[in-house]
Amino acid sequence: MRFLHTSDWHLGRTFHRVSLLGAQQAFLDHLVATARTHEVDAVLVAGDVYDRAVPPLAAVELFDDVLHRLADAGVPTVMISGNHDSARRLGVASGLIERAGIHLRTDPAGCATPVVLRDGHGDVAFYGLPYLEPALVRDEFGTAAGHEAVLGAAMDRVRADLAERAPGTRSVVLAHAFVAGGEPSDSERDITVGGVAAVPAALFDGAHYTALGHLHGCQTVSERVRYSGSPLAYSFSETHHRKTMWLVELGPAGEITAERLDCPVPRPLARVEGRIEDLLADPALARHEEAWVEATLTDPVRPADPMARLTRRFPHTLSLVFAPERTGGDAPAGYAERLRDRDDHQIAEDFVTHVRGGGSPDELERALLRGAFDDVRVDTAVREVAG
């Protein structure tokens, strides 16, 4: 059986306030054309269809259009909700849509009810595990509130269902999670619970292939556990990503072959760094003149009108960062520079240390801070579901 594995469309997202709807349309056109060209038996979408719980109308129209085209092409599609999606909204009318071969899996209670497709070698069961917010689903699974606990319980249900099926039934799992060994970027929303985000890849043992979503870089955790990554870049941290989909062949005994298929690139990304006069004059940077650019200026003194000057050479400059060159006698780095590459938990702990005049938070205080961040994240998720 041959299928396409994709994820993290984030329909409706912008890139530094630049609309990506046209680029997202181009990707969806490419997806449908690729499905037809390679005569795939299924398309898998491993979550984050939309960028937010209440997407703009234009994003909903893109989604509606691609579902119609995939259905018209006769390509079964299995998709799950991600942490950016409103599971309830995405799942509206899923029972009716399923008649057209579009299988939306958004209810955690249905994770062990697979979509069963058949090829010349027998059945393939596709299990859709929507994003499982631990605090919201722990009662459903009767577990502690942690990603590893709820995902482990969901996979136990999957394995129990698979054990009841005909011998030789092959299995594919779709999941939206941060799996240990994966490399994050700046554009994924934090799903840390209690200071712990990653779950072990061994949770998915027993599945012949696990199609992951959440991390935006295409990567192979193991032969059978892979991220497709997002089809477009959503932050400058993805400058060196190669945006692709996986074309996966599932053999008669569950053997796997996988090939990366490139996605359309609306405009390349570039990060340039140096003094402004050097950036404006360096002939080696000519290749970036039509790229979306993030410029880091190292001038000791902030230059006049830097954005206007840069855009004369790099008209698609979207981000400007100041990182002045410093010597040992220079003043300490500015606030924004000190916070760079630090997550919310680290910033909060630094704040506690600062206001008390020294002395890092102890373990109890760290636990209280983690709990506060978890409560805010869960409250946001609950309000998105209720809204």
mmCIF file of C-alpha atoms in Angstrom:
data_model
loop_
_atom_site.group_PDB
_atom_site.id
_atom_site.type_symbol
_atom_site.label_atom_id
_atom_site.label_comp_id
_atom_site.label_asym_id
_atom_site.label_seq_id
_atom_site.Cartn_x
_atom_site.Cartn_y
_atom_site.Cartn_z
ATOM 1 C CA MET A 1 0.000 0.000 0.000
ATOM 2 C CA ARG A 2 1.254 3.443 -0.939
ATOM 3 C CA PHE A 3 0.366 6.589 0.993
ATOM 4 C CA LEU A 4 1.421 10.206 1.457
ATOM 5 C CA HIS A 5 2.298 11.393 4.956
ATOM 6 C CA THR A 6 1.946 15.109 5.595
ATOM 7 C CA SER A 7 1.111 17.316 8.580
ATOM 8 C CA ASP A 8 1.128 20.793 10.091
ATOM 9 C CA TRP A 9 -0.559 22.677 7.278
ATOM 10 C CA HIS A 10 -1.420 25.556 9.667
ATOM 11 C CA LEU A 11 -3.947 26.954 7.223
ATOM 12 C CA GLY A 12 -4.492 30.653 7.885
ATOM 13 C CA ARG A 13 -1.025 31.303 9.316
ATOM 14 C CA THR A 14 1.005 34.324 8.278
ATOM 15 C CA PHE A 15 4.780 34.711 8.090
ATOM 16 C CA HIS A 16 5.861 37.915 9.826
ATOM 17 C CA ARG A 17 2.496 39.416 8.848
ATOM 18 C CA VAL A 18 2.793 38.275 5.216
ATOM 19 C CA SER A 19 -0.200 36.218 4.091
ATOM 20 C CA LEU A 20 0.634 32.632 3.138
ATOM 21 C CA LEU A 21 -2.784 31.743 1.733
ATOM 22 C CA GLY A 22 -1.455 31.725 -1.833
ATOM 23 C CA ALA A 23 1.476 29.505 -0.851
ATOM 24 C CA GLN A 24 -0.834 27.193 1.090
ATOM 25 C CA GLN A 25 -3.113 26.957 -1.936
ATOM 26 C CA ALA A 26 -0.097 26.058 -4.087
ATOM 27 C CA PHE A 27 0.878 23.334 -1.627
ATOM 28 C CA LEU A 28 -2.619 21.842 -1.591
ATOM 29 C CA ASP A 29 -2.673 21.882 -5.417
ATOM 30 C CA HIS A 30 0.664 20.056 -5.309
ATOM 31 C CA LEU A 31 -0.666 17.562 -2.760
ATOM 32 C CA VAL A 32 -3.639 16.598 -4.917
ATOM 33 C CA ALA A 33 -1.499 16.401 -8.064
ATOM 34 C CA THR A 34 1.078 14.239 -6.256
ATOM 35 C CA ALA A 35 -1.616 11.915 -4.942
ATOM 36 C CA ARG A 36 -2.877 11.443 -8.495
ATOM 37 C CA THR A 37 0.565 11.111 -10.110
ATOM 38 C CA HIS A 38 1.774 8.487 -7.642
ATOM 39 C CA GLU A 39 -1.613 6.771 -7.493
ATOM 40 C CA VAL A 40 -1.535 6.687 -3.714
ATOM 41 C CA ASP A 41 -3.980 4.581 -1.760
ATOM 42 C CA ALA A 42 -4.343 7.151 1.031
ATOM 43 C CA VAL A 43 -3.313 10.604 2.233
ATOM 44 C CA LEU A 44 -2.427 11.020 5.928
ATOM 45 C CA VAL A 45 -2.544 14.392 7.697
ATOM 46 C CA ALA A 46 -1.040 14.187 11.189
ATOM 47 C CA GLY A 47 -2.631 17.235 12.807
ATOM 48 C CA ASP A 48 -2.534 21.041 12.908
ATOM 49 C CA VAL A 49 -4.712 21.399 9.859
ATOM 50 C CA TYR A 50 -5.447 24.961 10.961
ATOM 51 C CA ASP A 51 -3.222 27.452 12.733
ATOM 52 C CA ARG A 52 -5.758 28.337 15.407
ATOM 53 C CA ALA A 53 -8.933 27.046 16.967
ATOM 54 C CA VAL A 54 -11.152 29.556 15.128
ATOM 55 C CA PRO A 55 -9.552 29.849 11.687
ATOM 56 C CA PRO A 56 -10.297 32.670 9.232
ATOM 57 C CA LEU A 57 -12.904 32.007 6.575
ATOM 58 C CA ALA A 58 -10.288 31.938 3.794
ATOM 59 C CA ALA A 59 -8.486 29.076 5.558
ATOM 60 C CA VAL A 60 -11.734 27.127 5.969
ATOM 61 C CA GLU A 61 -12.420 27.586 2.260
ATOM 62 C CA LEU A 62 -8.980 26.157 1.407
ATOM 63 C CA PHE A 63 -9.685 23.153 3.603
ATOM 64 C CA ASP A 64 -13.137 22.612 2.110
ATOM 65 C CA ASP A 65 -11.739 22.820 -1.422
ATOM 66 C CA VAL A 66 -8.948 20.279 -0.880
ATOM 67 C CA LEU A 67 -11.348 17.803 0.750
ATOM 68 C CA HIS A 68 -13.624 17.998 -2.283
ATOM 69 C CA ARG A 69 -10.706 17.458 -4.667
ATOM 70 C CA LEU A 70 -9.313 14.498 -2.732
ATOM 71 C CA ALA A 71 -12.778 12.948 -2.598
ATOM 72 C CA ASP A 72 -13.268 13.550 -6.334
ATOM 73 C CA ALA A 73 -9.915 11.853 -6.960
ATOM 74 C CA GLY A 74 -11.094 8.827 -4.984
ATOM 75 C CA VAL A 75 -8.181 9.096 -2.546
ATOM 76 C CA PRO A 76 -9.093 8.069 1.027
ATOM 77 C CA THR A 77 -7.805 10.636 3.487
ATOM 78 C CA VAL A 78 -7.168 10.125 7.203
ATOM 79 C CA MET A 79 -6.502 13.197 9.333
ATOM 80 C CA ILE A 80 -6.291 13.986 13.023
ATOM 81 C CA SER A 81 -6.594 17.196 15.011
ATOM 82 C CA GLY A 82 -3.429 18.781 16.408
ATOM 83 C CA ASN A 83 -2.745 21.081 19.331
ATOM 84 C CA HIS A 84 -3.518 24.162 17.201
ATOM 85 C CA ASP A 85 -6.877 22.799 16.027
ATOM 86 C CA SER A 86 -10.190 22.874 17.827
ATOM 87 C CA ALA A 87 -10.927 19.153 17.797
ATOM 88 C CA ARG A 88 -14.679 19.691 18.122
ATOM 89 C CA ARG A 89 -14.832 22.217 15.290
ATOM 90 C CA LEU A 90 -12.645 20.146 12.984
ATOM 91 C CA GLY A 91 -14.740 17.068 13.713
ATOM 92 C CA VAL A 92 -18.104 18.655 12.852
ATOM 93 C CA ALA A 93 -19.968 16.486 10.316
ATOM 94 C CA SER A 94 -17.153 13.925 10.329
ATOM 95 C CA GLY A 95 -19.647 11.056 10.147
ATOM 96 C CA LEU A 96 -21.178 12.506 7.003
ATOM 97 C CA ILE A 97 -17.831 13.431 5.442
ATOM 98 C CA GLU A 98 -16.604 9.883 6.032
ATOM 99 C CA ARG A 99 -19.013 8.675 3.347
ATOM 100 C CA ALA A 100 -16.854 10.551 0.832
ATOM 101 C CA GLY A 101 -13.695 8.799 2.044
ATOM 102 C CA ILE A 102 -12.486 11.644 4.279
ATOM 103 C CA HIS A 103 -11.865 10.237 7.755
ATOM 104 C CA LEU A 104 -11.497 12.869 10.503
ATOM 105 C CA ARG A 105 -10.274 11.508 13.812
ATOM 106 C CA THR A 106 -10.729 14.167 16.512
ATOM 107 C CA ASP A 107 -12.294 12.270 19.454
ATOM 108 C CA PRO A 108 -9.811 10.593 21.831
ATOM 109 C CA ALA A 109 -12.418 7.956 22.702
ATOM 110 C CA GLY A 110 -12.271 6.685 19.111
ATOM 111 C CA CYS A 111 -8.506 6.198 18.892
ATOM 112 C CA ALA A 112 -8.839 2.394 18.709
ATOM 113 C CA THR A 113 -11.440 2.484 15.928
ATOM 114 C CA PRO A 114 -9.349 2.357 12.775
ATOM 115 C CA VAL A 115 -9.997 3.239 9.184
ATOM 116 C CA VAL A 116 -9.499 -0.087 7.423
ATOM 117 C CA LEU A 117 -8.275 -0.069 3.837
ATOM 118 C CA ARG A 118 -7.468 -3.131 1.800
ATOM 119 C CA ASP A 119 -4.854 -3.941 -0.819
ATOM 120 C CA GLY A 120 -3.855 -7.169 -2.554
ATOM 121 C CA HIS A 121 -2.143 -8.432 0.607
ATOM 122 C CA GLY A 122 -4.953 -7.852 3.095
ATOM 123 C CA ASP A 123 -6.132 -5.195 5.521
ATOM 124 C CA VAL A 124 -4.281 -2.112 6.687
ATOM 125 C CA ALA A 125 -5.715 -0.498 9.835
ATOM 126 C CA PHE A 126 -5.104 3.259 10.180
ATOM 127 C CA TYR A 127 -5.449 4.456 13.782
ATOM 128 C CA GLY A 128 -5.860 8.202 14.303
ATOM 129 C CA LEU A 129 -4.698 9.537 17.684
ATOM 130 C CA PRO A 130 -5.699 13.209 17.843
ATOM 131 C CA TYR A 131 -3.575 15.510 19.964
ATOM 132 C CA LEU A 132 -4.106 14.340 23.546
ATOM 133 C CA GLU A 133 -3.955 17.251 26.006
ATOM 134 C CA PRO A 134 -3.138 15.283 29.177
ATOM 135 C CA ALA A 135 -5.247 17.302 31.609
ATOM 136 C CA LEU A 136 -8.314 16.996 29.365
ATOM 137 C CA VAL A 137 -8.117 13.280 28.500
ATOM 138 C CA ARG A 138 -6.691 11.619 31.616
ATOM 139 C CA ASP A 139 -10.194 10.654 32.787
ATOM 140 C CA GLU A 140 -10.927 9.059 29.427
ATOM 141 C CA PHE A 141 -7.813 6.903 29.690
ATOM 142 C CA GLY A 142 -7.707 6.547 33.489
ATOM 143 C CA THR A 143 -4.096 7.720 33.707
ATOM 144 C CA ALA A 144 -1.931 10.373 35.298
ATOM 145 C CA ALA A 145 -1.777 13.727 33.534
ATOM 146 C CA GLY A 146 1.307 13.390 31.363
ATOM 147 C CA HIS A 147 1.960 13.011 27.644
ATOM 148 C CA GLU A 148 3.681 9.659 28.038
ATOM 149 C CA ALA A 149 0.859 8.301 30.221
ATOM 150 C CA VAL A 150 -2.027 9.265 27.943
ATOM 151 C CA LEU A 151 -0.250 8.332 24.708
ATOM 152 C CA GLY A 152 0.791 5.012 26.240
ATOM 153 C CA ALA A 153 -2.803 4.290 27.251
ATOM 154 C CA ALA A 154 -4.054 5.193 23.780
ATOM 155 C CA MET A 155 -1.493 2.900 22.160
ATOM 156 C CA ASP A 156 -2.485 0.085 24.542
ATOM 157 C CA ARG A 157 -6.003 0.389 23.134
ATOM 158 C CA VAL A 158 -4.630 0.367 19.592
ATOM 159 C CA ARG A 159 -2.601 -2.789 20.229
ATOM 160 C CA ALA A 160 -5.582 -4.481 21.902
ATOM 161 C CA ASP A 161 -7.783 -3.770 18.880
ATOM 162 C CA LEU A 162 -5.081 -4.930 16.479
ATOM 163 C CA ALA A 163 -4.712 -8.200 18.401
ATOM 164 C CA GLU A 164 -8.370 -8.977 17.687
ATOM 165 C CA ARG A 165 -8.011 -8.535 13.941
ATOM 166 C CA ALA A 166 -7.101 -11.102 11.320
ATOM 167 C CA PRO A 167 -3.495 -12.339 11.440
ATOM 168 C CA GLY A 168 -1.288 -10.347 9.098
ATOM 169 C CA THR A 169 -3.268 -7.124 9.457
ATOM 170 C CA ARG A 170 -0.828 -4.259 9.037
ATOM 171 C CA SER A 171 -1.155 -1.080 11.077
ATOM 172 C CA VAL A 172 -0.420 2.617 10.663
ATOM 173 C CA VAL A 173 -0.738 5.140 13.519
ATOM 174 C CA LEU A 174 -1.181 8.887 13.138
ATOM 175 C CA ALA A 175 -0.164 10.921 16.204
ATOM 176 C CA HIS A 176 0.539 14.533 17.093
ATOM 177 C CA ALA A 177 3.265 14.689 19.738
ATOM 178 C CA PHE A 178 6.832 15.646 20.597
ATOM 179 C CA VAL A 179 8.776 12.382 20.371
ATOM 180 C CA ALA A 180 12.249 12.089 21.889
ATOM 181 C CA GLY A 181 14.917 12.392 19.228
ATOM 182 C CA GLY A 182 12.966 14.975 17.244
ATOM 183 C CA GLU A 183 14.447 18.416 16.591
ATOM 184 C CA PRO A 184 12.098 21.350 17.292
ATOM 185 C CA SER A 185 12.053 24.793 15.650
ATOM 186 C CA ASP A 186 10.847 28.200 16.826
ATOM 187 C CA SER A 187 7.405 27.912 15.238
ATOM 188 C CA GLU A 188 5.812 25.084 17.241
ATOM 189 C CA ARG A 189 3.563 25.886 20.184
ATOM 190 C CA ASP A 190 4.909 24.569 23.483
ATOM 191 C CA ILE A 191 3.101 21.434 24.731
ATOM 192 C CA THR A 192 5.282 20.910 27.816
ATOM 193 C CA VAL A 193 3.488 19.399 30.807
ATOM 194 C CA GLY A 194 5.194 19.592 34.195
ATOM 195 C CA GLY A 195 8.415 20.596 32.471
ATOM 196 C CA VAL A 196 8.356 17.420 30.337
ATOM 197 C CA ALA A 197 7.520 17.519 26.628
ATOM 198 C CA ALA A 198 9.094 14.555 24.835
ATOM 199 C CA VAL A 199 7.740 11.001 24.863
ATOM 200 C CA PRO A 200 9.757 7.900 23.879
ATOM 201 C CA ALA A 201 9.402 6.513 20.370
ATOM 202 C CA ALA A 202 8.955 3.053 21.936
ATOM 203 C CA LEU A 203 5.376 4.056 22.806
ATOM 204 C CA PHE A 204 4.509 3.289 19.187
ATOM 205 C CA ASP A 205 5.976 -0.217 19.151
ATOM 206 C CA GLY A 206 3.680 -2.641 17.373
ATOM 207 C CA ALA A 207 2.694 -0.259 14.583
ATOM 208 C CA HIS A 208 4.250 -0.872 11.194
ATOM 209 C CA TYR A 209 4.435 2.889 10.570
ATOM 210 C CA THR A 210 3.805 5.946 12.745
ATOM 211 C CA ALA A 211 3.016 9.188 10.922
ATOM 212 C CA LEU A 212 3.881 12.011 13.292
ATOM 213 C CA GLY A 213 2.914 15.659 13.339
ATOM 214 C CA HIS A 214 3.861 18.646 15.519
ATOM 215 C CA LEU A 215 7.547 19.241 14.752
ATOM 216 C CA HIS A 216 8.023 21.320 11.614
ATOM 217 C CA GLY A 217 11.206 19.722 10.313
ATOM 218 C CA CYS A 218 10.990 16.526 8.269
ATOM 219 C CA GLN A 219 12.877 13.883 10.255
ATOM 220 C CA THR A 220 13.269 10.174 10.815
ATOM 221 C CA VAL A 221 13.073 9.159 14.459
ATOM 222 C CA SER A 222 13.368 5.517 13.402
ATOM 223 C CA GLU A 223 12.632 3.565 10.251
ATOM 224 C CA ARG A 224 8.998 3.223 11.316
ATOM 225 C CA VAL A 225 8.508 6.525 13.174
ATOM 226 C CA ARG A 226 8.773 9.720 11.128
ATOM 227 C CA TYR A 227 7.799 13.382 11.047
ATOM 228 C CA SER A 228 6.770 14.819 7.705
ATOM 229 C CA GLY A 229 7.273 18.378 8.945
ATOM 230 C CA SER A 230 5.279 21.382 7.803
ATOM 231 C CA PRO A 231 4.926 21.974 4.046
ATOM 232 C CA LEU A 232 5.979 25.618 4.435
ATOM 233 C CA ALA A 233 8.455 27.441 6.655
ATOM 234 C CA TYR A 234 6.774 29.296 9.508
ATOM 235 C CA SER A 235 9.853 30.819 11.188
ATOM 236 C CA PHE A 236 13.378 31.830 10.227
ATOM 237 C CA SER A 237 14.640 28.952 12.364
ATOM 238 C CA GLU A 238 13.483 26.782 9.439
ATOM 239 C CA THR A 239 15.776 28.529 6.946
ATOM 240 C CA HIS A 240 17.698 25.334 6.220
ATOM 241 C CA HIS A 241 14.712 22.978 6.247
ATOM 242 C CA ARG A 242 13.896 21.056 3.115
ATOM 243 C CA LYS A 243 10.085 20.996 3.062
ATOM 244 C CA THR A 244 8.757 17.637 1.909
ATOM 245 C CA MET A 245 6.132 14.932 2.254
ATOM 246 C CA TRP A 246 6.863 11.254 2.796
ATOM 247 C CA LEU A 247 5.775 8.840 0.089
ATOM 248 C CA VAL A 248 5.601 5.566 1.988
ATOM 249 C CA GLU A 249 5.296 2.027 0.618
ATOM 250 C CA LEU A 250 3.976 -0.521 3.108
ATOM 251 C CA GLY A 251 4.883 -4.026 1.961
ATOM 252 C CA PRO A 252 2.906 -7.256 2.425
ATOM 253 C CA ALA A 253 4.804 -8.170 5.619
ATOM 254 C CA GLY A 254 4.893 -4.609 6.952
ATOM 255 C CA GLU A 255 8.250 -3.683 5.434
ATOM 256 C CA ILE A 256 8.725 0.067 4.857
ATOM 257 C CA THR A 257 10.276 2.128 2.092
ATOM 258 C CA ALA A 258 9.963 5.911 2.259
ATOM 259 C CA GLU A 259 10.883 8.681 -0.165
ATOM 260 C CA ARG A 260 10.865 12.432 0.420
ATOM 261 C CA LEU A 261 8.912 14.444 -2.145
ATOM 262 C CA ASP A 262 9.639 18.170 -2.264
ATOM 263 C CA CYS A 263 6.947 20.765 -1.624
ATOM 264 C CA PRO A 264 6.710 24.031 -3.573
ATOM 265 C CA VAL A 265 8.825 26.868 -2.146
ATOM 266 C CA PRO A 266 7.010 30.230 -2.418
ATOM 267 C CA ARG A 267 10.155 32.202 -1.611
ATOM 268 C CA PRO A 268 13.457 31.058 -0.054
ATOM 269 C CA LEU A 269 14.470 32.214 3.435
ATOM 270 C CA ALA A 270 17.782 33.819 4.336
ATOM 271 C CA ARG A 271 19.451 34.992 7.508
ATOM 272 C CA VAL A 272 22.172 37.607 7.056
ATOM 273 C CA GLU A 273 24.346 39.129 9.772
ATOM 274 C CA GLY A 274 26.865 41.936 9.919
ATOM 275 C CA ARG A 275 27.249 45.700 9.882
ATOM 276 C CA ILE A 276 24.701 47.398 7.679
ATOM 277 C CA GLU A 277 27.234 48.834 5.229
ATOM 278 C CA ASP A 278 28.731 45.370 4.741
ATOM 279 C CA LEU A 279 25.303 43.813 4.152
ATOM 280 C CA LEU A 280 24.469 46.455 1.546
ATOM 281 C CA ALA A 281 27.777 46.030 -0.308
ATOM 282 C CA ASP A 282 28.718 42.335 -0.038
ATOM 283 C CA PRO A 283 28.392 40.769 -3.530
ATOM 284 C CA ALA A 284 28.119 37.288 -1.992
ATOM 285 C CA LEU A 285 24.684 38.240 -0.636
ATOM 286 C CA ALA A 286 23.231 38.901 -4.085
ATOM 287 C CA ARG A 287 21.681 35.441 -4.032
ATOM 288 C CA HIS A 288 19.411 36.553 -1.172
ATOM 289 C CA GLU A 289 17.983 39.642 -2.852
ATOM 290 C CA GLU A 290 14.684 37.930 -3.692
ATOM 291 C CA ALA A 291 14.459 35.930 -0.457
ATOM 292 C CA TRP A 292 12.500 36.621 2.691
ATOM 293 C CA VAL A 293 15.276 38.003 4.870
ATOM 294 C CA GLU A 294 15.995 38.222 8.585
ATOM 295 C CA ALA A 295 18.846 40.687 9.069
ATOM 296 C CA THR A 296 20.912 40.808 12.261
ATOM 297 C CA LEU A 297 22.810 44.093 12.521
ATOM 298 C CA THR A 298 26.030 44.068 14.532
ATOM 299 C CA ASP A 299 26.816 47.805 14.285
ATOM 300 C CA PRO A 300 28.029 49.113 17.677
ATOM 301 C CA VAL A 301 25.550 51.996 17.312
ATOM 302 C CA ARG A 302 22.106 51.521 15.836
ATOM 303 C CA PRO A 303 22.236 52.885 12.264
ATOM 304 C CA ALA A 304 19.716 55.391 10.951
ATOM 305 C CA ASP A 305 16.710 54.089 8.990
ATOM 306 C CA PRO A 306 18.000 50.500 8.874
ATOM 307 C CA MET A 307 14.865 48.875 7.475
ATOM 308 C CA ALA A 308 14.438 51.416 4.684
ATOM 309 C CA ARG A 309 18.074 51.019 3.683
ATOM 310 C CA LEU A 310 17.998 47.233 3.795
ATOM 311 C CA THR A 311 14.813 46.928 1.765
ATOM 312 C CA ARG A 312 16.376 48.857 -1.083
ATOM 313 C CA ARG A 313 18.676 45.867 -1.612
ATOM 314 C CA PHE A 314 16.579 43.140 0.030
ATOM 315 C CA PRO A 315 12.971 44.197 -0.703
ATOM 316 C CA HIS A 316 11.521 41.234 1.181
ATOM 317 C CA THR A 317 13.235 41.902 4.509
ATOM 318 C CA LEU A 318 10.736 40.877 7.183
ATOM 319 C CA SER A 319 12.706 40.775 10.427
ATOM 320 C CA LEU A 320 15.345 43.073 11.864
ATOM 321 C CA VAL A 321 17.463 42.067 14.887
ATOM 322 C CA PHE A 322 20.046 44.211 16.667
ATOM 323 C CA ALA A 323 23.045 42.407 18.185
ATOM 324 C CA PRO A 324 25.790 45.032 18.585
ATOM 325 C CA GLU A 325 29.384 43.887 18.597
ATOM 326 C CA ARG A 326 30.696 44.014 22.150
ATOM 327 C CA THR A 327 34.049 44.095 23.870
ATOM 328 C CA GLY A 328 34.899 43.104 27.414
ATOM 329 C CA GLY A 329 34.303 46.661 28.637
ATOM 330 C CA ASP A 330 30.892 47.076 26.995
ATOM 331 C CA ALA A 331 27.679 47.421 28.951
ATOM 332 C CA PRO A 332 25.728 44.218 29.632
ATOM 333 C CA ALA A 333 23.512 42.844 26.883
ATOM 334 C CA GLY A 334 20.010 44.292 26.534
ATOM 335 C CA TYR A 335 16.898 42.607 27.898
ATOM 336 C CA ALA A 336 15.794 41.076 24.583
ATOM 337 C CA GLU A 337 19.288 39.713 23.963
ATOM 338 C CA ARG A 338 19.434 38.153 27.431
ATOM 339 C CA LEU A 339 16.122 36.383 26.806
ATOM 340 C CA ARG A 340 17.100 34.952 23.446
ATOM 341 C CA ASP A 341 16.866 31.141 23.282
ATOM 342 C CA ARG A 342 15.328 30.929 26.799
ATOM 343 C CA ASP A 343 11.916 29.357 27.283
ATOM 344 C CA ASP A 344 9.104 30.713 29.475
ATOM 345 C CA HIS A 345 10.037 28.496 32.437
ATOM 346 C CA GLN A 346 13.658 29.681 32.404
ATOM 347 C CA ILE A 347 12.605 33.330 32.108
ATOM 348 C CA ALA A 348 10.243 32.964 35.089
ATOM 349 C CA GLU A 349 12.952 31.327 37.187
ATOM 350 C CA ASP A 350 15.384 34.100 36.259
ATOM 351 C CA PHE A 351 12.797 36.673 37.315
ATOM 352 C CA VAL A 352 12.381 35.038 40.724
ATOM 353 C CA THR A 353 16.145 35.025 41.186
ATOM 354 C CA HIS A 354 16.355 38.698 40.198
ATOM 355 C CA VAL A 355 13.566 40.063 42.421
ATOM 356 C CA ARG A 356 14.841 38.286 45.521
ATOM 357 C CA GLY A 357 18.370 39.571 44.890
ATOM 358 C CA GLY A 358 19.945 36.202 44.229
ATOM 359 C CA GLY A 359 19.301 32.557 44.961
ATOM 360 C CA SER A 360 17.674 30.348 42.330
ATOM 361 C CA PRO A 361 14.192 28.880 42.936
ATOM 362 C CA ASP A 362 14.223 25.615 44.845
ATOM 363 C CA GLU A 363 12.499 22.477 43.565
ATOM 364 C CA LEU A 364 9.170 23.337 45.225
ATOM 365 C CA GLU A 365 9.193 26.794 43.664
ATOM 366 C CA ARG A 366 10.087 25.346 40.268
ATOM 367 C CA ALA A 367 7.161 22.930 40.577
ATOM 368 C CA LEU A 368 4.828 25.833 41.425
ATOM 369 C CA LEU A 369 6.015 27.764 38.381
ATOM 370 C CA ARG A 370 5.594 24.730 36.114
ATOM 371 C CA GLY A 371 2.121 24.177 37.514
ATOM 372 C CA ALA A 372 1.152 27.775 36.818
ATOM 373 C CA PHE A 373 2.293 27.543 33.191
ATOM 374 C CA ASP A 374 0.491 24.206 32.777
ATOM 375 C CA ASP A 375 -2.721 25.667 34.236
ATOM 376 C CA VAL A 376 -2.626 28.600 31.821
ATOM 377 C CA ARG A 377 -2.032 26.322 28.838
ATOM 378 C CA VAL A 378 -4.825 23.943 29.855
ATOM 379 C CA ASP A 379 -7.203 26.846 30.526
ATOM 380 C CA THR A 380 -6.497 28.133 27.035
ATOM 381 C CA ALA A 381 -7.185 24.695 25.557
ATOM 382 C CA VAL A 382 -10.450 24.375 27.519
ATOM 383 C CA ARG A 383 -11.642 27.794 26.383
ATOM 384 C CA GLU A 384 -10.804 26.961 22.773
ATOM 385 C CA VAL A 385 -12.794 23.725 23.005
ATOM 386 C CA ALA A 386 -15.727 25.410 24.743
ATOM 387 C CA GLY A 387 -15.710 28.385 22.385
#
